[in-house]
């Protein structure tokens, strides 16, 4: 006579898939933490502060602005999204990303070929898939930097949009693009200074064209839009659901499949 399969694990697995269907765990990427700072002086070694709580596979993004147009060198493992000089070569605007491996520590050092000021903002993002995409950066001498319109390759999907900008000089940001929240500004408040600004928006759309930033006076600026795609269904499952997956009897299928 065949041995009977225990009933409790079977019932528990059915309960888990009914309560936590895979589709429930697709959604928008989340900004889990941010950090930032400025050089405080003209330096060649720029210490950039990373967000706290970094875990393997987190998406890290750093937005940075440097005074003038030095040669900028980033540590190994960081991938360039944007590197551009502004209209009159008064500033350099960089955006780099990294898929974390859990060994990052709390800071990185970015070097410049000449002694310059800098400012930066860093993001830690979870619940994503793939790599970030950007549109062609807009450089202008203006007090209303206007990020470009972006149509990411994946089309309409749950997407985290970042409106980002960098600028030359000792200016403050008085307004951020409409519908963008959790706005951040970092700058070195000096005549030799520079600054960055950014904001985030969760929107399921095939394209996005943020509005303008406003800074306190016209100067060289660079602005762009970043997109991060939401994780695929089932990619971010909670511990209970993962446990139920491991206990699922052979032949059992998730609810809704």
XYZ file of C-alpha atoms in Angstrom:
257
model
C 0.000 0.000 0.000
C 1.313 3.456 -0.934
C 2.392 5.752 1.879
C 0.115 8.765 2.186
C 1.605 12.174 1.541
C 1.314 14.446 4.620
C -1.745 16.662 4.266
C -0.511 19.740 6.172
C 2.300 20.838 3.762
C -0.116 20.410 0.848
C -2.790 22.598 2.465
C -0.182 25.171 3.504
C 1.136 25.444 -0.034
C -2.376 25.940 -1.446
C -2.986 28.652 1.161
C 0.284 30.409 0.299
C -0.365 30.542 -3.428
C -3.929 31.754 -2.909
C -2.839 34.460 -0.478
C 0.412 35.420 -2.229
C -0.056 34.917 -5.994
C 3.086 35.579 -8.046
C 1.467 38.519 -9.836
C 1.151 40.350 -6.516
C 4.911 40.714 -6.288
C 5.436 42.541 -9.543
C 5.351 46.328 -9.190
C 7.265 49.554 -9.116
C 10.925 49.761 -8.145
C 11.480 51.327 -4.726
C 14.052 53.866 -3.597
C 15.165 52.079 -0.432
C 17.756 54.647 0.688
C 19.659 57.726 -0.460
C 22.788 59.600 0.555
C 24.922 62.425 -0.745
C 27.278 65.271 0.013
C 29.859 67.636 -1.435
C 33.623 68.013 -1.534
C 33.693 71.124 0.676
C 36.862 72.231 -1.136
C 38.741 71.888 -4.383
C 40.148 68.361 -4.282
C 41.312 65.595 -6.601
C 39.981 62.712 -4.472
C 36.221 62.999 -4.083
C 34.605 60.842 -1.381
C 31.079 59.841 -2.414
C 28.744 58.581 0.300
C 26.750 55.451 -0.532
C 23.278 54.674 0.864
C 23.007 52.449 3.910
C 21.786 48.855 3.915
C 23.327 47.776 0.606
C 22.674 44.124 -0.199
C 23.689 41.960 -3.123
C 21.751 42.774 -6.345
C 20.587 46.221 -5.178
C 20.781 48.854 -7.913
C 23.075 51.762 -6.984
C 22.935 55.047 -8.913
C 25.112 58.122 -8.317
C 24.427 61.568 -9.775
C 27.472 63.852 -9.641
C 28.592 67.268 -10.790
C 32.171 68.546 -10.923
C 33.397 72.095 -11.414
C 35.080 72.676 -14.814
C 35.982 69.765 -17.125
C 38.633 67.581 -15.494
C 39.234 63.976 -16.469
C 37.016 62.003 -14.107
C 37.901 58.440 -13.087
C 35.362 56.167 -11.388
C 36.201 52.967 -9.512
C 36.037 49.613 -11.290
C 32.553 48.123 -11.342
C 30.668 51.382 -11.970
C 29.032 51.802 -15.385
C 28.562 55.144 -17.128
C 25.092 56.356 -18.050
C 25.971 60.042 -18.540
C 29.252 61.915 -18.828
C 29.026 65.363 -20.366
C 30.497 68.841 -20.179
C 28.101 71.775 -19.920
C 27.650 74.461 -22.575
C 30.611 76.650 -21.614
C 32.714 73.896 -20.012
C 31.918 75.308 -16.575
C 30.895 71.910 -15.150
C 30.917 68.160 -15.810
C 27.811 66.063 -15.165
C 28.077 62.314 -14.495
C 25.572 59.558 -13.759
C 26.909 56.059 -13.017
C 25.317 52.849 -11.764
C 26.359 49.543 -10.214
C 24.640 46.257 -9.423
C 25.716 45.691 -5.826
C 27.539 42.546 -4.719
C 27.345 43.361 -1.009
C 31.024 44.331 -0.651
C 30.628 48.045 -1.424
C 31.218 49.591 1.990
C 29.984 53.082 2.861
C 31.902 55.264 0.362
C 33.723 55.254 -2.947
C 36.491 57.570 -4.175
C 36.163 59.269 -7.560
C 39.233 61.128 -8.816
C 39.666 64.199 -11.012
C 42.783 65.198 -12.956
C 42.697 68.705 -11.490
C 41.594 70.010 -8.117
C 37.873 70.819 -8.366
C 34.716 71.014 -6.292
C 31.972 68.393 -6.542
C 28.524 67.411 -5.283
C 26.707 64.083 -5.465
C 23.542 62.152 -4.603
C 23.388 58.360 -4.360
C 20.405 56.013 -4.607
C 19.782 52.410 -3.566
C 16.908 50.841 -5.505
C 15.170 47.494 -5.027
C 12.396 45.650 -6.865
C 13.796 46.280 -10.356
C 14.896 44.309 -13.375
C 17.475 44.987 -16.088
C 19.570 48.140 -16.151
C 18.636 51.849 -16.109
C 18.059 53.760 -19.334
C 18.541 57.482 -20.038
C 17.756 59.976 -22.775
C 20.152 62.435 -24.371
C 21.226 64.917 -21.717
C 20.149 68.547 -22.255
C 22.891 71.118 -21.650
C 22.064 74.817 -21.479
C 23.016 78.046 -19.759
C 19.731 78.671 -17.962
C 18.008 78.868 -14.591
C 15.307 76.367 -15.656
C 17.068 73.099 -16.609
C 14.662 70.903 -18.579
C 15.235 67.106 -18.586
C 14.725 65.273 -21.864
C 11.765 63.059 -22.779
C 12.530 59.353 -22.368
C 10.856 56.345 -24.012
C 12.534 53.275 -22.503
C 12.970 50.123 -24.571
C 10.439 48.109 -22.515
C 7.463 50.350 -23.324
C 4.651 50.869 -20.819
C 5.393 49.127 -17.513
C 5.703 49.885 -13.813
C 8.682 52.254 -13.963
C 10.625 54.406 -11.532
C 11.565 57.692 -13.226
C 14.335 59.952 -11.914
C 14.599 63.547 -13.080
C 18.226 64.599 -12.557
C 20.344 67.689 -13.105
C 23.702 69.247 -12.333
C 24.853 72.849 -12.442
C 27.819 75.157 -12.024
C 28.113 77.783 -9.300
C 26.762 78.662 -5.884
C 23.031 78.371 -6.538
C 20.064 76.832 -4.750
C 17.214 74.831 -6.309
C 13.823 76.455 -5.675
C 11.591 74.138 -7.729
C 11.605 70.572 -9.018
C 9.630 69.001 -11.885
C 5.895 68.672 -11.222
C 4.751 65.266 -9.889
C 8.256 64.405 -8.684
C 8.595 63.681 -4.982
C 11.334 62.947 -2.428
C 13.383 65.673 -4.064
C 17.059 65.991 -3.140
C 19.571 68.817 -3.533
C 23.293 68.659 -2.758
C 25.815 71.413 -3.464
C 29.108 72.942 -2.432
C 28.031 76.481 -1.539
C 31.064 78.326 -2.902
C 31.954 80.509 -5.860
C 33.978 77.468 -7.000
C 31.063 75.190 -6.218
C 28.636 73.000 -8.092
C 25.411 71.175 -7.306
C 23.004 68.385 -8.220
C 19.256 67.950 -7.919
C 16.907 65.012 -8.414
C 13.405 63.724 -7.803
C 11.507 60.472 -8.295
C 8.181 59.403 -9.803
C 6.472 55.998 -10.065
C 4.416 55.845 -13.254
C 3.286 53.096 -15.624
C 3.817 54.792 -18.982
C 5.636 54.227 -22.265
C 7.372 57.614 -22.011
C 7.950 60.453 -19.597
C 8.882 64.099 -20.084
C 9.496 65.781 -16.714
C 8.993 69.485 -16.255
C 11.734 71.925 -15.347
C 13.918 72.511 -12.335
C 14.490 76.098 -11.186
C 17.780 77.367 -9.790
C 18.437 80.773 -8.243
C 20.325 82.222 -11.246
C 21.255 81.249 -14.779
C 24.414 79.224 -15.178
C 25.694 76.167 -17.027
C 23.381 73.195 -16.415
C 22.833 69.618 -17.585
C 19.577 67.686 -17.131
C 18.281 64.241 -18.029
C 15.709 61.546 -17.224
C 16.434 58.018 -15.980
C 14.083 55.031 -16.081
C 14.262 51.850 -13.976
C 11.908 48.977 -14.836
C 9.888 47.166 -12.177
C 10.705 43.564 -11.286
C 9.037 40.720 -13.167
C 6.126 38.915 -11.500
C 7.336 36.645 -8.714
C 10.818 38.149 -8.586
C 10.439 39.717 -5.144
C 8.625 37.076 -3.120
C 8.402 37.312 0.663
C 10.049 34.674 2.878
C 6.756 32.859 3.641
C 5.983 32.401 -0.025
C 9.511 31.176 -0.767
C 9.119 28.652 2.060
C 5.838 27.445 0.583
C 7.478 27.060 -2.801
C 10.056 24.764 -1.258
C 7.316 22.684 0.426
C 4.989 22.549 -2.575
C 4.023 18.951 -3.476
C 4.920 17.739 -6.950
C 2.310 18.765 -9.514
C 0.893 21.694 -7.510
C 0.553 24.949 -9.473
C 0.266 28.542 -8.221
C -3.201 30.060 -8.061
C -4.178 31.799 -11.258
C -1.753 29.819 -13.414
